Coordinates of C-alpha atoms in Angstrom, one line a residue:
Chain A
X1 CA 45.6 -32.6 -3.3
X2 CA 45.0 -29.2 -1.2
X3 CA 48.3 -28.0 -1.3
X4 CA 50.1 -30.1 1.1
X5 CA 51.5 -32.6 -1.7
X6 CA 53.2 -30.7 -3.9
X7 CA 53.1 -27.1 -4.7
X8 CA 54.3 -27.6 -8.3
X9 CA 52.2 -30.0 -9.1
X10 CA 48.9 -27.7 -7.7
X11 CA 50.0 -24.8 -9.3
X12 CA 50.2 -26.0 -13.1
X13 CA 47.1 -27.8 -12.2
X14 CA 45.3 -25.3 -11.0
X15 CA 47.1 -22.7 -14.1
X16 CA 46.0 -25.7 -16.7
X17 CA 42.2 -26.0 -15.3
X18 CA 41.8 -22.4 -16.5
X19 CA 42.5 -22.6 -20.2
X20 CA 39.7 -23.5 -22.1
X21 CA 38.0 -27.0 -22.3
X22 CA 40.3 -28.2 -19.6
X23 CA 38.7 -29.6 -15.9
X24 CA 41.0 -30.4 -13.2
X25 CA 41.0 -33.9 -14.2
X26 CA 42.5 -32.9 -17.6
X27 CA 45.1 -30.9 -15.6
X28 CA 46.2 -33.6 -13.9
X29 CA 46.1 -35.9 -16.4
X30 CA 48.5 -33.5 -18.3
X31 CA 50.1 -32.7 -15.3
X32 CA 51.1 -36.6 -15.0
X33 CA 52.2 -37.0 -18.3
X34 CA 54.5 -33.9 -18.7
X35 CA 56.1 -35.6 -15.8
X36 CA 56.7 -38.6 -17.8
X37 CA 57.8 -36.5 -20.7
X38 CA 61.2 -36.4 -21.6
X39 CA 63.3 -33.0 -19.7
X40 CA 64.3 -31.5 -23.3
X41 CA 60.2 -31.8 -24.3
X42 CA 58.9 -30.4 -21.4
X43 CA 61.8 -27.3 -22.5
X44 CA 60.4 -27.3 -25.8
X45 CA 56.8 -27.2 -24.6
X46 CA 57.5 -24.4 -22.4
X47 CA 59.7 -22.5 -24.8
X48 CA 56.6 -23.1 -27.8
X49 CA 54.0 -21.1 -25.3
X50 CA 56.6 -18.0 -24.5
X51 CA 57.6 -18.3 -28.4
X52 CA 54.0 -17.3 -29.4
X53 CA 52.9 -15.2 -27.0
X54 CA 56.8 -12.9 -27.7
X55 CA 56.6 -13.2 -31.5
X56 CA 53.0 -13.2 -32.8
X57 CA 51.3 -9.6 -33.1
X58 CA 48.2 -8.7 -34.5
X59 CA 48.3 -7.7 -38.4
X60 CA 47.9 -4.5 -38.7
X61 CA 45.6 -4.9 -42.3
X62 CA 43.4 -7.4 -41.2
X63 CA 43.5 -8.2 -37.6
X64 CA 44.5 -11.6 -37.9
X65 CA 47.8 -13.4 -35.9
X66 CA 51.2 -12.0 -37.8
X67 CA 54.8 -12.4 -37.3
X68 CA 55.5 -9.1 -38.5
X69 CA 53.8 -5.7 -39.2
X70 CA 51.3 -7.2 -41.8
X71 CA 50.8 -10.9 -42.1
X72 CA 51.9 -13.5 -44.5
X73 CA 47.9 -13.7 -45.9
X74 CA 48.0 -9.9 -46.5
X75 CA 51.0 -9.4 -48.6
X76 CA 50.8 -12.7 -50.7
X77 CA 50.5 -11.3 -54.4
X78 CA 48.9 -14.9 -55.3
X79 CA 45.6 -14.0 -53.0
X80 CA 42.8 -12.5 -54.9
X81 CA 42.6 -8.5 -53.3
X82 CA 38.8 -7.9 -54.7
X83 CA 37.1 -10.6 -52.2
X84 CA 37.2 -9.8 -48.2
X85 CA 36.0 -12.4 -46.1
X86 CA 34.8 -11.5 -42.8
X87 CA 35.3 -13.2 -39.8
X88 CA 34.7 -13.0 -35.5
X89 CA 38.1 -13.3 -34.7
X90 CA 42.2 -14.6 -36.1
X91 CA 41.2 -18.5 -35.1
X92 CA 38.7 -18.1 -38.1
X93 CA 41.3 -17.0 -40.5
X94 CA 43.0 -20.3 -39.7
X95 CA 40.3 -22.2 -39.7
X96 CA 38.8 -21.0 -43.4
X97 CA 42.6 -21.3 -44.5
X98 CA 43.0 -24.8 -43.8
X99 CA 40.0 -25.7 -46.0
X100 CA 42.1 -24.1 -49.0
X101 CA 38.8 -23.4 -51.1
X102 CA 39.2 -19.5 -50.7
X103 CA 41.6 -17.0 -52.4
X104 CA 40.9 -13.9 -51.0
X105 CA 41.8 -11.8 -47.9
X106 CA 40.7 -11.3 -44.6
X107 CA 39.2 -9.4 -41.9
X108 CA 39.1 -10.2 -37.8
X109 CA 36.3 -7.9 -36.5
X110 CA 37.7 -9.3 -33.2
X111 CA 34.3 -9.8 -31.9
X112 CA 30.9 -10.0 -32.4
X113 CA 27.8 -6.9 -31.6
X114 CA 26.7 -8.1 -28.5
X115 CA 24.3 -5.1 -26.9
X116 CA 23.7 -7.1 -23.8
X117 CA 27.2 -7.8 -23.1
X118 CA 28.2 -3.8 -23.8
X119 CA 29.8 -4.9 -27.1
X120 CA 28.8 -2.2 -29.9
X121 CA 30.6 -1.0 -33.2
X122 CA 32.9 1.1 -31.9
X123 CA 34.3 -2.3 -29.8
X124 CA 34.7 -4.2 -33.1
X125 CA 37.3 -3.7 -36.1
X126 CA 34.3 -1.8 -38.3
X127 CA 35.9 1.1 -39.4
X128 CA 39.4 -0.6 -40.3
X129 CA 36.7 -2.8 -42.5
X130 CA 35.3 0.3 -44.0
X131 CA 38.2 1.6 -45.1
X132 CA 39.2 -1.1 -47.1
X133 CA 35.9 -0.7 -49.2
X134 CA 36.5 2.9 -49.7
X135 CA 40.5 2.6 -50.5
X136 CA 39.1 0.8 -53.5
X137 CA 40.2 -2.9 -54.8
X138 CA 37.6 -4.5 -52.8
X139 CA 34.3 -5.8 -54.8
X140 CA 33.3 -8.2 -52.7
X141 CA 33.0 -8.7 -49.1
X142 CA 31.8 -12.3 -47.8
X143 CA 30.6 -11.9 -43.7
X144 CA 31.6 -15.6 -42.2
X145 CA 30.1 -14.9 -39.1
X146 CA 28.6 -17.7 -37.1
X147 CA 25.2 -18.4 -37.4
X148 CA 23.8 -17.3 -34.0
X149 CA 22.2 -14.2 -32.4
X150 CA 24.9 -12.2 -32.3
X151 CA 26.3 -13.5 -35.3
X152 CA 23.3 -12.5 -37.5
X153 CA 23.0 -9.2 -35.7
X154 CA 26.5 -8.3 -36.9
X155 CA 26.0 -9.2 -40.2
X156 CA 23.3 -6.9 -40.9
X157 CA 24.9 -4.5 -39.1
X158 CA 28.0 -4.4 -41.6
X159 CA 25.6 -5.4 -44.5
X160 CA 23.9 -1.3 -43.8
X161 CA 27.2 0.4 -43.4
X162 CA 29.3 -1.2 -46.0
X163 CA 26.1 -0.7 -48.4
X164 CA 27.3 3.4 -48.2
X165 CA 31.0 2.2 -50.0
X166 CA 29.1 0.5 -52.9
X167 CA 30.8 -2.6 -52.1
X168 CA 29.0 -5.8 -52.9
X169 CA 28.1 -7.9 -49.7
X170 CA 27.2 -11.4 -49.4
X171 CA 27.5 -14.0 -46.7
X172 CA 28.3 -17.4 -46.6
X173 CA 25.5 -20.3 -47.1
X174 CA 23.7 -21.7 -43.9
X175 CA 22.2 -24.8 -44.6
X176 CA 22.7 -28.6 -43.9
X177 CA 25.9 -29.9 -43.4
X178 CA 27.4 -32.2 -46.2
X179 CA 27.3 -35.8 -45.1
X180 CA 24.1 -34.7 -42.9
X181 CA 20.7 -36.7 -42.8
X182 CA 17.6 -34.7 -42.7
X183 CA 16.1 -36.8 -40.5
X184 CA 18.5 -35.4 -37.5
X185 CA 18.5 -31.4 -38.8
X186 CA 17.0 -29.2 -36.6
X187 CA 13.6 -27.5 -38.0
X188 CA 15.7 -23.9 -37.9
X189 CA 18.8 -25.2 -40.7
X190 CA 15.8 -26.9 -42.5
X191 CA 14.4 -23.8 -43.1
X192 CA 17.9 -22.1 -43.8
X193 CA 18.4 -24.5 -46.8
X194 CA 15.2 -24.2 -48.0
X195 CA 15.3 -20.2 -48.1
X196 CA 19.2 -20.3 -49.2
X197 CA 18.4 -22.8 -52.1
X198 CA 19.8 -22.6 -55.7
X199 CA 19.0 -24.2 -59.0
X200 CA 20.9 -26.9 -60.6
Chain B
X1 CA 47.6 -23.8 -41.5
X2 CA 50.4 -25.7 -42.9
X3 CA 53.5 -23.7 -41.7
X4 CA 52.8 -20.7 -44.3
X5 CA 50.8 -18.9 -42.0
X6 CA 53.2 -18.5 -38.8
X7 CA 55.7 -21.3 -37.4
X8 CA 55.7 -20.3 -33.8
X9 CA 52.1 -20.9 -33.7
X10 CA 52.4 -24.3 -36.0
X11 CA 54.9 -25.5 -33.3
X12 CA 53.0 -24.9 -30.0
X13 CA 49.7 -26.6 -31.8
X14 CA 52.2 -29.5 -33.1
X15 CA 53.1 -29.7 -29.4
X16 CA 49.9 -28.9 -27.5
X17 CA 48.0 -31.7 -29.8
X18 CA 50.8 -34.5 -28.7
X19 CA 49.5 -34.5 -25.4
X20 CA 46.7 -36.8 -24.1
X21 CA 43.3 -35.7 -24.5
X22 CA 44.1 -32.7 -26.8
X23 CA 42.7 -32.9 -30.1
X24 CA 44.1 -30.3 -33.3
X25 CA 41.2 -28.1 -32.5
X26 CA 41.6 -27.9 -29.1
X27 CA 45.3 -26.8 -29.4
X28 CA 44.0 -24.3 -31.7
X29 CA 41.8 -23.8 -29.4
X30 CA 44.5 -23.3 -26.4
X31 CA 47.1 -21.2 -28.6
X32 CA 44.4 -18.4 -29.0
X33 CA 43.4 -18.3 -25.7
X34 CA 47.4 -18.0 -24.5
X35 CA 47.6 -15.2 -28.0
X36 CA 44.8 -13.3 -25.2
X37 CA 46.2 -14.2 -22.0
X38 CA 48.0 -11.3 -20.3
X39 CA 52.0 -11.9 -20.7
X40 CA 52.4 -12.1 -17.6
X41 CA 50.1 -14.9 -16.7
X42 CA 52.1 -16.9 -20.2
X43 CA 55.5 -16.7 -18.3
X44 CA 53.4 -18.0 -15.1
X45 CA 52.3 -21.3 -17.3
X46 CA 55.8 -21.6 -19.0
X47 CA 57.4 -21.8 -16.2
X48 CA 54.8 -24.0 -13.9
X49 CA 55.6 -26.7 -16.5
X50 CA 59.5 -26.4 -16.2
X51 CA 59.2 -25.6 -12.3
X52 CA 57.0 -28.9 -12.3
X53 CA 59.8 -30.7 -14.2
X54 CA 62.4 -29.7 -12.8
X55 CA 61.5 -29.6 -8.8
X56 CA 59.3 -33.3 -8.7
X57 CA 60.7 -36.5 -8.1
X58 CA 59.8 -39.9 -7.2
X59 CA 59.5 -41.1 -3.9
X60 CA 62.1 -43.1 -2.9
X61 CA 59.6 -45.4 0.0
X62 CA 56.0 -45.3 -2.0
X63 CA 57.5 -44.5 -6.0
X64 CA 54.6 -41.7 -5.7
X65 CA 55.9 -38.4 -6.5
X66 CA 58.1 -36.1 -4.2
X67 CA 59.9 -33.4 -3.9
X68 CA 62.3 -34.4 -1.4
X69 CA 63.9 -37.8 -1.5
X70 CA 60.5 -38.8 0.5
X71 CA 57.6 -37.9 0.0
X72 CA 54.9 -36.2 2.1
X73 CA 52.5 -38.7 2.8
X74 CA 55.4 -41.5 3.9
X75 CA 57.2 -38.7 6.5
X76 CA 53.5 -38.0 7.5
X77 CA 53.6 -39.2 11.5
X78 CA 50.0 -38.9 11.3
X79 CA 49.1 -41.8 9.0
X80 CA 48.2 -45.2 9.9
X81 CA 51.7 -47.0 8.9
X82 CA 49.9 -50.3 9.0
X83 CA 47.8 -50.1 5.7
X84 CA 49.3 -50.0 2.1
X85 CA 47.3 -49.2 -0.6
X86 CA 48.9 -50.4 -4.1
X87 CA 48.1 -48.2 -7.0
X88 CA 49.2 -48.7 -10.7
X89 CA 50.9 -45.4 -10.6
X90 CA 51.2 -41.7 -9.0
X91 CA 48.5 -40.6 -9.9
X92 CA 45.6 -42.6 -8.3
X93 CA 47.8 -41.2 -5.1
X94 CA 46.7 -38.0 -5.5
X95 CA 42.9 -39.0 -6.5
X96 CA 42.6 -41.5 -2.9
X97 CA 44.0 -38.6 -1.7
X98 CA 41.4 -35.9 -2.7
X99 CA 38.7 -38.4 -1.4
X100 CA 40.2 -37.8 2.2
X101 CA 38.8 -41.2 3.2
X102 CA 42.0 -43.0 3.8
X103 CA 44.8 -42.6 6.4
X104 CA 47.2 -45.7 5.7
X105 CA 50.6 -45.0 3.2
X106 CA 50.5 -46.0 -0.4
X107 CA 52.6 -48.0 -2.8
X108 CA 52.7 -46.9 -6.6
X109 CA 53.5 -50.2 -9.0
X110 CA 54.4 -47.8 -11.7
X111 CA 52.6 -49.9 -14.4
X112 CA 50.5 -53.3 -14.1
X113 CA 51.8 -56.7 -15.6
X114 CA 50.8 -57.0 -19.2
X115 CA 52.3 -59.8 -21.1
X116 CA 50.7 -58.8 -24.4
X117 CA 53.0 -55.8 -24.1
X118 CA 55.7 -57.3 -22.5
X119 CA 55.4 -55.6 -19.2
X120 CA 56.5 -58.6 -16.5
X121 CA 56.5 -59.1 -13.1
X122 CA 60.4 -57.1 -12.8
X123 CA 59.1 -54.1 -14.8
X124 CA 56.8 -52.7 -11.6
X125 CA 58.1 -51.9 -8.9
X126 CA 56.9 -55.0 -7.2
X127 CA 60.6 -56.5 -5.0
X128 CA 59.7 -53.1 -3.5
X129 CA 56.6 -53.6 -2.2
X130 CA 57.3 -57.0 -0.9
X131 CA 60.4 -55.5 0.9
X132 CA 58.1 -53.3 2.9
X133 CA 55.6 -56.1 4.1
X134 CA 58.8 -57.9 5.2
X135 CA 60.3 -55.0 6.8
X136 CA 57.2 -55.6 9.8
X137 CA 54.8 -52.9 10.8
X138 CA 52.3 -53.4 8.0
X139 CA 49.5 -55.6 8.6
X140 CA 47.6 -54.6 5.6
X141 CA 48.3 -54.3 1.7
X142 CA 44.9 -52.8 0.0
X143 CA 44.7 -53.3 -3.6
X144 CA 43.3 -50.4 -5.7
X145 CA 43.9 -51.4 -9.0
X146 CA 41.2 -50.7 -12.2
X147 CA 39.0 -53.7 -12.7
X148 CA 40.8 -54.4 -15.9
X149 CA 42.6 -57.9 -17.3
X150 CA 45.5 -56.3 -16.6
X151 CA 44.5 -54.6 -12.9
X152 CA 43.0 -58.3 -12.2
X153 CA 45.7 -60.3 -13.2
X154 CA 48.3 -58.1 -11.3
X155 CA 46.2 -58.3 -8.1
X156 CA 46.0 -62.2 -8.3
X157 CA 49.9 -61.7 -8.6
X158 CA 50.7 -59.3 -5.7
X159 CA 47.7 -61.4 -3.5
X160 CA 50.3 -64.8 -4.2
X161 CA 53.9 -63.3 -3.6
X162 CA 52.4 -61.2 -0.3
X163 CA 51.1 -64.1 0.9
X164 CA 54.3 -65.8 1.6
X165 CA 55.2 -62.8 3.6
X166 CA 52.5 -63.6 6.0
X167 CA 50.7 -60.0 5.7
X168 CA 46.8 -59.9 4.8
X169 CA 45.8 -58.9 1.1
X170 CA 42.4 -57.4 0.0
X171 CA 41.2 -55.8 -2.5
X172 CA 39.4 -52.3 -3.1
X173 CA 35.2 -53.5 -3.9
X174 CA 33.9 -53.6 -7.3
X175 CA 30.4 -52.9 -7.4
X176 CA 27.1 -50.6 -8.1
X177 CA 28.4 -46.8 -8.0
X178 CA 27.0 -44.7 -6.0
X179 CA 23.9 -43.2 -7.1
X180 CA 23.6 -45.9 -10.4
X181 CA 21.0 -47.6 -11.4
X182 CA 20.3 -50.6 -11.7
X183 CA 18.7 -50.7 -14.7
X184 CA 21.9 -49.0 -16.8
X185 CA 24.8 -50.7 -14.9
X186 CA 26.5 -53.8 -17.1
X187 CA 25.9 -57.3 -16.4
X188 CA 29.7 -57.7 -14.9
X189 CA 29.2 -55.0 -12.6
X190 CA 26.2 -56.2 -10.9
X191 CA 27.7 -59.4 -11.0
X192 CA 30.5 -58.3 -9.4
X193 CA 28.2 -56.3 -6.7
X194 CA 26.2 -59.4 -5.8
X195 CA 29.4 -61.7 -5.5
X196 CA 30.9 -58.7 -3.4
X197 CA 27.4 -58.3 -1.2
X198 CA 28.7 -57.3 2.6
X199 CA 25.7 -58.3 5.7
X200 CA 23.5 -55.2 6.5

């Protein structure tokens, strides 16, 4: 390694070891097969990363990844416009959309309230979600945020100020997992399902 | 997901997830992070995979890889030219090489025999290797294959056609890693480790 066999080969390691979930032995695993790709997909590979980064912009209704002005979600007269859902950032948009069980539209706050990491309203997409409520349409907005501190913390955040619009707010069930045993749940999503429970 | 949402960022997951050890989520995963990444530091990734491509070949003495018609470690004046170590392929090079603990040249097999798969003797790049035992100066060929079938049966092939040549074969040990335990290793292993046992 160190530098002195290859240049190339050290600097996409080391530029592959920084993206997320990647250790230098992922790098140079990947390193070692783009070199056994084929010349016209290691083009295509390259050209896919520039591609996104050049053509995707943020939408400017919701927040979440667009091609143009206002994304393909936003302006789709099929999509229920009453129901918001709520989410930390545009991976969730995809991530919701790929289950197909929900009509509605979307907002990216683009991050979470985080006090001890400076993060506070004015750092999230709040008032863009405010708006919404008050331009009237909206009935319902659904908070997906994660389950954790910061998570929960949000949610009542936006649960008090959207409260002022007269806008109904609920947020999505947190309970056990389908498929899941309670034998392995932790004592915390126990209690979740037993507090979130509905009758049958 | 499904191409509705934006094609640019279907085709870099489509592309990110066919390489090894990257999963659908984490391409999603690695598509947002390069959505956040400064543009700058996205042209500097593009082009560290073309660069990569485009500048590495294979070395023409040890079928490692190069960017010249040799590579580094063969022009190297300072290694022991007496010693080759036989890898299955370019990569185990590189992770000897990080270990620091060995001086001697190398010889990539590009692949190990594997009749189930059809990969035969003539497949690697084994006339090679024996050309370089014949050529004089080596007095050692070190085998560092995996303790696969396949890494096992290719050694007992390269120990049989080097011996004709008059040069001494061994073979990398198989044992106890450092720092296991006894009590968690596999029965072959410690097998292996008390067949291997060296006087203290």
């Amino acid at each position: 390694m160190n530098g002195k066999y290859s240049s190339y080969l050290d600097n996409l390691i080391k530029k592959l070891s920084s993206l997320p979930g990647i250790g230098p032995k992922s790098a140079s695993r990947l390193a070692f097969h783009i070199l056994k790709m084929h010349p016209d997909e290691v083009t295509g590979l390259s050209r896919a990363i520039t591609d996104l980064k050049e053509n995707i912009r943020t939408c400017g209704v919701c927040g979440g990844i667009s091609e143009g002005e206002v994304c393909g979600i936003c302006v789709d007269p099929s999509r229920d416009r009453s129901m918001v859902c709520v989410v930390e950032d545009a991976r969730d948009i995809l991530i919701i959309e790929s289950t197909g069980g929900f009509k509605g539209l979307y907002h990216s706050l683009n991050g979470l309230l985080s006090p001890l990491d400076g993060i506070g309203p004015e750092d999230l997409s709040i008032t863009g979600l405010v708006e919404r409520c008050r331009s009237g349409g909206v009935s319902e907005i659904i908070l997906a945020l994660n389950p954790t501190m910061e998570g929960d913390a949000t949610s009542l955040y936006l649960a008090r100020v959207i409260a002022g619009t007269g806008v109904r707010v609920t947020r999505i069930a947190h309970g056990l997992p389908v498929g899941a045993d309670l034998e392995f749940a932790d004592g915390a999503t126990i209690a979740k399902s037993i507090e979130g429970r509905v009758s049958m």
